[in-house]
Structures are given as C-alpha cells and as structure tokens.
C-alpha cells in the first residue's frame, strides 16, 4: 500500500462510507494517518470496492472501532477540502431511503452528478476549449503525459491509473479540471459538447488606430469591405479601447446588418479579420435590459397577501389559480422576498415546462443569482450548478425533480409549480420518489415554506386544504380581461351516422380549424399517442404484430416505416404479407400524432403543420425549436402529445382540439378521471389569451359522461367532490396509502410462484391491512421480464407505516434468499402514480 503503510497506533481512525451500490449497508474503511486532520463528515473519498472497482463514497461517520471480522482497506484519496454533501442532505437521503424502500446507496447514486462520483468506469476527455500549445498553465510531467494521450482518445479512470502507474489520480485530475484542461464524464452518457458561437475580430496587426488608418487607405476603392470594417468598429470601438477587440463581435450580429458574407470572407482571407469560437453556457440568456416593472392586478395582490397570511399558520399553501391567472408573477414576488431575507429558494417545474420561455422571464428578474438544473444538461453543467449552490453562487435554483438533491443548507421557500404533474414522480430506477412530497419533507428540515401551485390540483393536495392542513388560496380570474375558453363536444357517434366525419376528424373540428386559420389564428391539436397508429392487424386472420421482448403490440411509425415497441425500443419492418395466412391485407388500426399530422396536411394544404412528441424532440434543442417556430407564427397548427399541454403561453392560439378523450377517461387506473380532467383542462388553457376568447373542441363517443360535464363548466370543486367520494368508497388515496410491489423474473412460472409466496407471507404478517394480488399488470412482460404485482392499501393515520415497510423489506429480502427464487427481483413503489 505504498506510502500509506503505517504501524497500528491508538490514533487509527476509521470511516463509515456510503457507496453508490445497491447494498443496504455502510462500509468501513481505514483513514490513512496523513488524512487524520483533514477527514470530515460529508466529504467524498475514493476507495477500492471489491477486487478491482474504484468508487467514490461519502463519509458518514468517523470513529476508532476497527471492524472485527476483516481488515479494513485504506481510503485512497479524499476528494474535497470541504464536505460536498451537507448534514441536511444526509438526513434527507436517509429519509428517502426509508420512505421509498430503497438503499441509501441508490439515493446517493441518483443524487450526485456522475462528475462527483469518480469511479473506475469514469471517463476523462480533453476540455473542448483546451489547447495545449496555447495554454498559460504550467503542467507537471504526469499531467503532460496524460494530456498528450487524451489528444487522441478519451480514457477510463482505470486506464489512466495504468498509464501513470499510480492509483492516486485524483490530485492530478483535480488539478487538470481546475486548469480547464479536462472533463470527466460517464461513458454511457453523452459526452460534453459545448454550444459554441462564431465570432470575428481584427487580427493583431490591424488592431491599432495607425494600422486601421492604413487599412482604410488600402480598401478605399472597395466600399463593401469598407462597410464591414466600419460596422465592426461601430460595435467594437477599437480606436478608443484597443482591448475590446479581443472579445470581438458575434458573426451573426455583423451579418444581420446587410453586410455581405463574401466581403467578410475576403477580409478574413486577407488576414484583416480572424474567426474564432467561444463557448456559450447553455441557458445563458443575455438580458441587459432592466427587469420589466410588473404591477400585480387586484386579484393577484389579494392572492399574494393571502399566501403570506397562510404562511403565518401553515408550512404549506396551495395556490389554485386557473390557467392564465398569472401565478408566475406571484411566484416572482415571493421568490424576491425570500432572497431578500437571505434564504435560498427552489422553484420546481415539471421537466417539459422548463423552457426558455420561463427561464427568460426569470433571468430578467434574478440574473446571475439564478441557477438552472435540467435533465438535458450534460454532467459537467450539473456539477457546475451543484458547486454553485455549495459555494453560495446560486441562491435561487429553478429546476426539474432532481434539483431536490442539490446541497441547499438554508432554504426559505420551495415552489412546486404544476404540483399535480406526474413527471415529479421518478418511475425507474429507485429511488421512486415524488419530488413534490420530498419538497414537503425538505421544508420541514429547513424550516422553509412550500407553495404548491396548479390550475388542476391533485386530489391529495386539495384534500389537505379541506382538512385544514394546507392553506388554500384561489385565483379564479384570468389576468387582464381574458376569459376561459368555451368548450364544445363533437359527438362522434352522431357525426358518424350523419357521415360528417372525415378520416379521424369530426365535421365540427374541421370547420372550426378552417375558421381559425382564415382569421390567421393558431390551432393546437392534442392526441396522447405518438407514432402513426398504435396497432397493425391482418384483416383476414386478425394477426397483430407483437414485441418479441414485451407483452405489447407494436406501434407503426410511418416516418421510419417501422414497427416499434414503446417499452423496449425493439424495431422491425412492416411485413408485406401476413406471416400466418399470407394475406396482404394488412391495415393500421387507430391513430397517433403522426397520422393526425398527415391528415391535417391533406385537409389544410396551405397550413404549416408541426408535430411535437418524443420523436420530434429527441435532439437537445428539438423542443425549443418547435416552440420558437410556433411562437413566431411560422407554424399554424401544432399537433402533439401531452408536451403541448404544459405551461406554454402563446398569444395567438384560439382553438384547441382534443382527440380520444374517451381513452383517457376509461383507462384502467384509479387516477384516470383525475388525469383526464387535468390534461383536458391544461391543454384547454392554451386557448384564448388577452382579449380573445378561445374555443376547445373535444371529440368523444360518450358526450354524456359526467366528467365531461364538469370540464364543460370548468368546475374543479364539483370534480373534486365526486372524485373524493369515489376514492373513499374504494379505499384509494388520499384515504389510503398505496405500496405496489412488483416481482420480476424471466421465467413466468418462477415469477408467479415467487409473487404468490411473497403475497402469502405479507398477508400472514400484515393481516390487518388489505393486500391485493398477486395479479398480472396490464403489461405483463417488459424486456423479457415477466411481472406480477401485489398492492398494499394502508389506511392513513391508523397504522405504523414504518413497521409495515420494515416487514416488506424483511420478507422481500428473505424471499430472494430461497434457492428457487435467487434471481427473482422485487421492487417496491411507495405512492405509485
Ligand atoms: P398561469 O401560470 O397562471 O397560467 P401566467 O403567469 O403565465 O399564468 O400569466 C398569464 C399571462 O398574463 C402571461 O402572459 C403573463 O405575462 C401575463 N400577466 C400575468 N400577470 C401580469 C401582470 N401583473 N402584469 C402584466 N402581465 C401579467
Ligand atoms: Zn393473416
Ligand atoms: Zn418491447
């Protein structure tokens, strides 16, 4: 063990480490004497795990008890001079592990960006902006060896250890990261590719007044080139401030001013100008303009005062404000107040709602004190935000669900916007947490306040207001004089009889689209299925192509001309002939966004139709490009999945068409009414702003359904009361807590037997609660794993939840120690959504 060998003395210290492995225990390592004075709780340390794996762990405690049964390995390196993870976080992580039935290691894995979790699988690449020949830094011999190799390829941590002949790499890597020479990333993830901007500047030889004078003489007979130089000097006053030339001018900016590209290229060729790239941070929106002065309306003022009043007696307040009521402006005021009193603020948004639209609005007010945490960010960017919070650079974070993991130490306010949204729930892998609920726990630990906001609150949250546990603030008017849209039902049964349906479109919806387009207004069409058609079948024998790995039919995608599984990504081509009866009559059944897009283009040939779903937004900026085009009015009709329902604020949308409301309503899940109500209300909210009232057309075969009636009337309270009664009758949340246990195995028989054994034992040990199943879930096989579900319904407030959870963990762990069930996997989902 090289330099660390040392005699045992009384002074030997040990540390309990949390490692990112799914084993429910801590690991003891020995602290080398050299580290005795530096070792701290919450610090990251590199250790060897097993025979060859190197991982990063977090030190949870320091003590002097040597482990009894084995000799502790040494900590290899300490990564920080200060703790990266604070005490409040460690308490939160422990709570999450207990509440969501997973290991602390799994929480840690989800919490830390991989750049903070250096391991033997970590990869190192050159920083994209780094150039060895131009760098002003001095490098050690080992650093140079590494940098030279990295010019040809990225290397794994373990390769570097071999290359440099040492296990103690971190000091070298840290030094190189500090000199912006390298970047760490995890190989499975995308590499860090920075966004760059092309700029131009005068070459050094022309960047003085004298040289410029000579230049003007030289190009006097070439007015176009003269224009270029003059324009450049207008923006960059090289004559008065020669140093300004170094930063240059964005090429785009120069070229927008009727400057010809060819004259500029000539000047570049003649060495007058030079081009260079700079890296622009993502979401770094340059807004030098003063923040707009917003005066709250009377209703907004009243709501804001009511929120403050509520916070005097409650930790949590729910702002139930209809779409377009101006909730964001109220948030902004509250955030400002919290920051003024020197506390941190976290503003949570659902994944898809975190667009440049909202970031722009916030950045104008909060500038560089605001950090953004987004899942499309590269790992390097996430590490930047993490450290920014740690070092107090960002007191305000706007982010998606994973921002609850950031190292806050003094939160004063957490806002959970669109609190009903299911993207706050992490489905897979563990921890299967709901960021809204974790936020409530964080608030308790930080003595902070929580504001939940929604136009369609979840039944659970609204119920808490009715119980007096949360404050309730209602905002029933849209901002300005805007009205809520009128909602109409297109009765598909009747229209079919009258033969007014064309393709998938009702006569009513087609007529309304036509009217809107004639008035130069925009249209949004919502259909919650992507692809061309969700199923294909043989008209003669009924054969349906199914996924080879999952128990689902394949979705036809016309664009790729392929059948695709939406669960595992399996793909095959559409057969010309039925494989069972050789018939060629193979037809598509049902319709997704792709088919609607196609039909719309046929019906409205002059209209620009755009589609927004997972398939068109996969690229990093795909989503934003589509939104920008729509915002600029380049798109007339936007067809999309639930991506079009969230938080977007457009001025010219007068019509929203909704497909397949019936499928949403009748989906087999106890939350289907709630979901349908939320989705339809949210997407309807996109219609009509300011002085223009909007219209919503819902296509349905069951126009008399009571849920549609409450939607027509925009009556949340009615909906809530009906739904709540139903939940009580059938023992569902908020009256019970659900815990869903899924048993997985590649062999159907073993999966069934294991789930039956587990269910029996649970029923014996927890006879006082209702346990349903095991039963096959709607999709009974995914990625070649068969699934069986067991559902526990725990009445709220009556039993000791912690004890029940302990029983679940014990029995599940026991189950997989039985020989025949050794490779069975058991997963628990607490408060499934
Ligand atoms: P919500 O989030 O409640 O659906 P928004 O906050 O998006 O509503 O507000 C709807 C629209 O009204 C936005 O365009 C917003 O800029 C505008 N708005 C809201 N409050 C004000 C105000 N006090 N002054 C000016 N414009 C406002
Ligand atoms: Zn057939
Ligand atoms: Zn599949």
mmCIF file of N, CA and C and ligand atoms in Angstrom, residues 538 540-543 578 580-583, ligand 2:
data_model
loop_
_atom_site.group_PDB
_atom_site.id
_atom_site.type_symbol
_atom_site.label_atom_id
_atom_site.label_comp_id
_atom_site.label_asym_id
_atom_site.label_seq_id
_atom_site.Cartn_x
_atom_site.Cartn_y
_atom_site.Cartn_z
ATOM 1 N N UNK A 538 -53.977 -7.968 -39.428
ATOM 2 C CA UNK A 538 -54.316 -8.611 -40.686
ATOM 3 C C UNK A 538 -55.831 -8.678 -40.781
ATOM 4 N N UNK A 540 -57.674 -10.433 -42.596
ATOM 5 C CA UNK A 540 -58.237 -11.756 -42.841
ATOM 6 C C UNK A 540 -58.195 -12.675 -41.631
ATOM 7 N N UNK A 541 -57.050 -12.707 -40.923
ATOM 8 C CA UNK A 541 -56.982 -13.653 -39.803
ATOM 9 C C UNK A 541 -56.838 -12.964 -38.447
ATOM 10 N N UNK A 542 -56.712 -11.637 -38.449
ATOM 11 C CA UNK A 542 -56.665 -10.928 -37.171
ATOM 12 C C UNK A 542 -55.297 -10.888 -36.504
ATOM 13 N N UNK A 543 -54.256 -11.369 -37.200
ATOM 14 C CA UNK A 543 -52.898 -11.371 -36.645
ATOM 15 C C UNK A 543 -52.456 -9.947 -36.309
ATOM 16 N N UNK A 578 -49.057 -11.213 -44.353
ATOM 17 C CA UNK A 578 -49.300 -11.728 -43.012
ATOM 18 C C UNK A 578 -48.502 -13.018 -42.808
ATOM 19 N N UNK A 580 -48.991 -15.391 -40.801
ATOM 20 C CA UNK A 580 -49.783 -16.591 -40.503
ATOM 21 C C UNK A 580 -50.654 -17.035 -41.675
ATOM 22 N N UNK A 581 -51.259 -16.089 -42.431
ATOM 23 C CA UNK A 581 -52.174 -16.523 -43.506
ATOM 24 C C UNK A 581 -51.760 -16.021 -44.883
ATOM 25 N N UNK A 582 -50.638 -15.338 -44.981
ATOM 26 C CA UNK A 582 -50.088 -14.793 -46.237
ATOM 27 C C UNK A 582 -50.961 -13.731 -46.919
ATOM 28 N N UNK A 583 -52.014 -13.304 -46.248
ATOM 29 C CA UNK A 583 -52.836 -12.234 -46.823
ATOM 30 C C UNK A 583 -52.001 -10.954 -46.927
HETATM 31 ZN ZN1 LIG B 2 -53.456 -13.038 -41.627
#
